[in-house]
Short mmCIF file of C-alpha atoms and ligand atoms in Angstrom, two decimals:
data_model
loop_
_atom_site.label_atom_id
_atom_site.label_comp_id
_atom_site.label_asym_id
_atom_site.label_seq_id
_atom_site.Cartn_x
_atom_site.Cartn_y
_atom_site.Cartn_z
CA UNK A 298 0.25 -0.09 0.45
CA UNK A 299 1.25 3.59 -0.56
CA UNK A 300 -0.46 6.42 0.87
CA UNK A 301 0.09 10.40 0.08
CA UNK A 302 0.54 12.41 3.43
CA UNK A 303 -0.74 16.42 2.52
CA UNK A 304 -1.10 18.70 5.47
CA UNK A 305 -1.75 22.45 4.97
CA UNK A 306 -3.07 22.92 1.64
CA UNK A 307 -4.22 26.25 2.98
CA UNK A 308 -6.89 27.19 -0.25
CA UNK A 309 -3.35 27.21 -2.41
CA UNK A 310 -5.25 25.50 -5.42
CA UNK A 311 -2.03 25.54 -7.96
CA UNK A 312 0.39 23.91 -5.26
CA UNK A 313 -2.46 21.14 -4.47
CA UNK A 314 -2.68 20.49 -8.02
CA UNK A 315 0.86 20.42 -8.82
CA UNK A 316 1.03 17.91 -5.80
CA UNK A 317 -1.29 16.01 -7.23
CA UNK A 318 0.17 15.79 -10.76
CA UNK A 319 3.23 14.76 -8.79
CA UNK A 320 1.46 11.75 -7.30
CA UNK A 321 0.12 10.57 -10.33
CA UNK A 322 3.43 10.61 -11.57
CA UNK A 323 4.74 8.14 -9.17
CA UNK A 324 2.05 5.49 -9.57
CA UNK A 325 1.01 3.09 -6.85
CA UNK A 326 -0.52 5.58 -4.45
CA UNK A 327 -4.13 4.30 -3.51
CA UNK A 328 -5.13 6.84 -1.00
CA UNK A 329 -4.71 10.75 0.31
CA UNK A 330 -4.14 11.17 4.14
CA UNK A 331 -4.57 14.58 4.78
CA UNK A 332 -3.56 16.49 7.97
CA UNK A 333 -6.01 19.65 8.17
CA UNK A 334 -6.27 23.17 7.35
CA UNK A 335 -7.71 22.70 3.56
CA UNK A 336 -8.92 26.04 3.96
CA UNK A 337 -7.58 29.38 5.13
CA UNK A 338 -4.95 31.76 4.05
CA UNK A 339 -5.37 30.98 0.38
CA UNK A 340 -7.80 32.07 -2.69
CA UNK A 341 -9.52 28.78 -3.38
CA UNK A 342 -11.47 26.95 -0.74
CA UNK A 343 -14.16 25.62 -2.02
CA UNK A 344 -12.41 24.23 -5.37
CA UNK A 345 -9.68 22.73 -2.76
CA UNK A 346 -12.20 21.18 -0.63
CA UNK A 347 -14.13 19.82 -3.98
CA UNK A 348 -10.64 18.47 -5.36
CA UNK A 349 -10.23 16.22 -2.21
CA UNK A 350 -13.36 15.11 -2.11
CA UNK A 351 -12.87 13.54 -5.44
CA UNK A 352 -9.45 11.47 -4.44
CA UNK A 353 -9.74 8.50 -2.91
CA UNK A 354 -8.95 10.05 0.91
CA UNK A 355 -9.00 10.41 4.66
CA UNK A 356 -9.24 13.86 6.37
CA UNK A 357 -9.04 15.20 9.77
CA UNK A 358 -9.88 19.01 10.82
CA UNK A 359 -7.45 21.48 11.02
CA UNK A 360 -7.75 24.90 13.37
CA UNK A 361 -8.42 26.77 9.81
CA UNK A 362 -11.15 23.89 8.55
CA UNK A 363 -13.43 24.54 11.83
CA UNK A 364 -12.68 28.36 12.15
CA UNK A 365 -14.50 28.46 8.77
CA UNK A 366 -17.45 26.87 9.53
CA UNK A 367 -17.83 28.70 13.28
CA UNK A 368 -16.72 25.78 15.35
CA UNK A 369 -13.66 27.70 16.52
CA UNK A 370 -13.29 30.95 18.08
CA UNK A 371 -11.41 33.15 15.40
CA UNK A 372 -10.74 35.61 18.47
CA UNK A 373 -7.63 33.32 19.04
CA UNK A 374 -6.31 33.75 15.29
CA UNK A 375 -3.50 36.60 14.30
CA UNK A 376 -5.64 39.59 12.53
CA UNK A 377 -4.03 37.94 8.94
CA UNK A 378 -5.19 34.62 9.63
CA UNK A 379 -8.63 36.19 11.02
CA UNK A 380 -8.92 38.44 7.76
CA UNK A 381 -8.83 35.39 5.69
CA UNK A 382 -11.19 33.17 7.55
CA UNK A 383 -13.61 35.86 7.53
CA UNK A 384 -13.13 36.20 3.52
CA UNK A 385 -13.20 32.05 3.57
CA UNK A 386 -16.48 31.82 5.24
CA UNK A 387 -18.22 33.93 3.01
CA UNK A 388 -16.64 31.63 -0.05
CA UNK A 389 -17.83 28.47 1.04
CA UNK A 390 -21.10 26.46 -0.20
CA UNK A 391 -23.70 24.77 2.12
CA UNK A 392 -21.78 21.28 1.06
CA UNK A 393 -18.32 22.51 1.89
CA UNK A 394 -19.61 23.71 5.22
CA UNK A 395 -21.29 20.22 5.77
CA UNK A 396 -17.60 18.62 4.58
CA UNK A 397 -15.28 20.49 6.86
CA UNK A 398 -17.75 20.36 10.00
CA UNK A 399 -17.94 16.28 10.03
CA UNK A 400 -14.09 15.94 9.99
CA UNK A 401 -12.74 14.66 12.83
CA UNK A 402 -10.04 15.53 14.97
CA UNK A 403 -8.03 12.52 15.12
CA UNK A 404 -8.12 8.93 13.74
CA UNK A 405 -5.85 5.95 12.98
CA UNK A 406 -4.55 3.72 10.03
CA UNK A 407 -2.47 1.24 10.71
CA UNK A 408 0.77 2.08 12.90
CA UNK A 409 -0.19 5.69 12.38
CA UNK A 410 -2.12 8.48 14.61
CA UNK A 411 -3.21 11.12 12.13
CA UNK A 412 -3.86 14.72 13.94
CA UNK A 413 -3.46 18.50 13.14
CA UNK A 414 -1.21 19.82 15.68
CA UNK A 415 -0.49 17.27 18.38
CA UNK A 416 -2.04 14.24 20.03
CA UNK A 417 -2.30 16.71 23.00
CA UNK A 418 -4.32 19.28 21.35
CA UNK A 419 -4.85 18.15 18.06
CA UNK A 420 -5.99 21.85 17.06
CA UNK A 421 -3.74 24.20 18.49
CA UNK A 422 -0.51 22.94 20.07
CA UNK A 423 2.64 23.06 17.59
CA UNK A 424 4.91 20.49 17.95
CA UNK A 425 8.34 22.07 17.06
CA UNK A 426 10.28 21.15 20.25
CA UNK A 427 11.99 17.71 21.42
CA UNK A 428 10.56 19.67 25.06
CA UNK A 429 6.24 19.08 23.50
CA UNK A 430 7.53 16.25 21.22
CA UNK A 431 8.86 14.19 24.51
CA UNK A 432 5.23 15.13 26.22
CA UNK A 433 3.36 13.75 23.30
CA UNK A 434 4.53 10.91 22.53
CA UNK A 435 2.83 9.85 25.71
CA UNK A 436 -0.42 11.04 23.99
CA UNK A 437 -0.73 8.18 21.56
CA UNK A 438 -0.92 4.72 21.21
CA UNK A 439 0.34 3.89 17.73
CA UNK A 440 3.99 3.65 16.74
CA UNK A 441 3.74 6.89 14.74
CA UNK A 442 1.98 9.97 14.61
CA UNK A 443 1.55 12.38 11.51
CA UNK A 444 1.23 16.05 12.26
CA UNK A 445 0.81 19.29 10.17
CA UNK A 446 0.16 22.74 11.48
CA UNK A 447 3.93 24.33 12.09
CA UNK A 448 4.36 24.09 7.93
CA UNK A 449 7.57 23.20 8.83
CA UNK A 450 8.62 19.59 7.73
CA UNK A 451 10.31 17.53 10.74
CA UNK A 452 11.06 14.34 12.57
CA UNK A 453 11.09 13.94 16.51
CA UNK A 454 12.13 10.80 17.66
CA UNK A 455 11.26 8.87 21.01
CA UNK A 456 14.73 7.14 22.51
CA UNK A 457 13.47 6.07 25.59
CA UNK A 458 12.06 9.57 28.21
CA UNK A 459 13.80 11.53 25.58
CA UNK A 460 13.82 12.59 22.01
CA UNK A 461 15.27 13.72 19.27
CA UNK A 462 14.70 16.21 16.55
CA UNK A 463 15.95 16.80 12.95
CA UNK A 464 15.14 17.51 9.07
CA UNK A 465 12.25 15.48 7.29
CA UNK A 466 15.13 12.98 5.34
CA UNK A 467 14.17 12.49 1.64
CA UNK A 468 14.00 8.99 2.71
CA UNK A 469 12.63 8.29 6.28
CA UNK A 470 13.36 4.73 7.15
CA UNK A 471 10.27 3.56 9.54
CA UNK A 472 10.79 0.18 12.30
CA UNK A 473 13.17 1.94 14.91
CA UNK A 474 11.72 3.85 17.51
CA UNK A 475 8.58 5.92 17.59
CA UNK A 476 8.20 8.90 15.58
CA UNK A 477 6.21 12.09 15.16
CA UNK A 478 6.80 13.28 11.47
CA UNK A 479 5.67 16.29 9.84
CA UNK A 480 5.17 16.17 6.43
CA UNK A 481 5.50 20.31 5.84
CA UNK A 482 3.16 22.44 4.21
CA UNK A 483 1.10 22.01 0.13
CA UNK A 484 -0.13 25.52 0.20
CA UNK A 485 1.79 27.39 2.67
CA UNK A 486 5.55 26.25 3.75
CA UNK A 487 7.25 27.87 6.37
CA UNK A 488 11.19 26.28 6.52
CA UNK A 489 12.29 28.69 3.82
CA UNK A 490 11.77 26.64 0.73
CA UNK A 491 8.78 27.87 -1.17
CA UNK A 492 8.10 24.78 -3.14
CA UNK A 493 5.09 22.82 -1.81
CA UNK A 494 5.97 19.91 0.76
CA UNK A 495 4.20 16.17 0.85
CA UNK A 496 5.51 12.68 1.84
CA UNK A 497 4.51 9.27 0.47
CA UNK A 498 4.35 6.47 2.81
CA UNK A 499 4.93 2.68 1.12
CA UNK A 500 3.94 0.00 3.60
CA UNK A 501 6.18 -2.43 1.49
CA UNK A 502 9.41 -0.14 1.71
CA UNK A 503 8.10 0.68 5.13
CA UNK A 504 9.40 3.98 4.83
CA UNK A 505 8.28 7.57 3.96
CA UNK A 506 9.78 9.77 1.25
CA UNK A 507 9.47 13.28 1.45
CA UNK A 508 9.39 15.59 -1.82
CA UNK A 509 8.69 19.24 -2.44
CA UNK A 510 7.57 20.25 -5.53
CA UNK A 511 7.75 23.37 -7.72
CA UNK A 512 4.23 25.50 -8.04
CA UNK A 513 3.12 28.50 -10.28
CA UNK A 514 3.45 30.77 -6.94
CA UNK A 515 3.12 33.93 -8.72
CA UNK A 516 -0.53 32.89 -9.88
CA UNK A 517 -1.54 31.69 -6.56
CA UNK A 518 -0.42 35.43 -5.45
CA UNK A 519 -2.30 37.17 -7.96
CA UNK A 520 -5.44 35.63 -7.15
CA UNK A 521 -4.67 36.45 -3.44
CA UNK A 522 -4.34 39.82 -4.40
CA UNK A 523 -7.56 39.69 -6.92
CA UNK A 524 -10.01 38.44 -3.96
CA UNK A 525 -8.27 41.48 -1.37
CA UNK A 526 -6.62 38.52 0.65
CA UNK A 527 -3.42 40.32 3.28
CA UNK A 528 -0.17 41.86 1.21
CA UNK A 529 1.46 39.95 3.96
CA UNK A 530 0.06 36.59 3.47
CA UNK A 531 0.67 37.03 -0.65
CA UNK A 532 4.37 38.09 0.21
CA UNK A 533 5.15 34.79 2.12
CA UNK A 534 4.30 32.71 0.11
CA UNK A 535 7.33 33.48 -1.77
CA UNK A 536 9.96 33.63 0.79
CA UNK A 537 8.54 30.24 2.00
CA UNK A 538 7.93 31.41 5.57
ZN1 LIG B 150 -1.96 25.39 9.02
#
């Protein structure tokens, strides 16, 4: 079995389409595991939900998904995210809202727990340090946990009561210690590399392969500007942070 792991698409249709083309070219991927934040920030929330629904997939809720349908208070968002969220709310059709409302907070697939933020706080916590990762290893039972939310690809490895962090390698061999894995963001990377990020899990190889995919950033920026989305959100796509 091969699954594509996509996080934080953030209504960036151009990036999402480029990633789907790449997945098709690699063949043998049966399912997409989506780690939440399909919408928010980007200019195409409804088309991104529709495109995801056309794929065999499972998906969990991100904070932006639930904020867009009023299940979370946007008072907790920074001003740019809140403005983009209010705009997103106006774009969603009834079916989009029903889809986002029904997303679960967490699911399990084989050896993997799948959440958006962290297994301890699935909507809000950023796992970006060994300190938060070590605590979170106590909050899931499977061997591995897939997370998004920070938009930064990373791997955290449990070593006894300690924890080691590292960058996501091109190929991550599984089978050793327990891991918390972030594949990075499709639609708004924040690790200094503006290309879309995603991973493919190959059960037979027992490994994850990490990919960075160029896409038409300027097209997404043009569409955001046309929709009047905050310029700060437009500019950051080119910088990858
Ligand atoms: Zn996000």
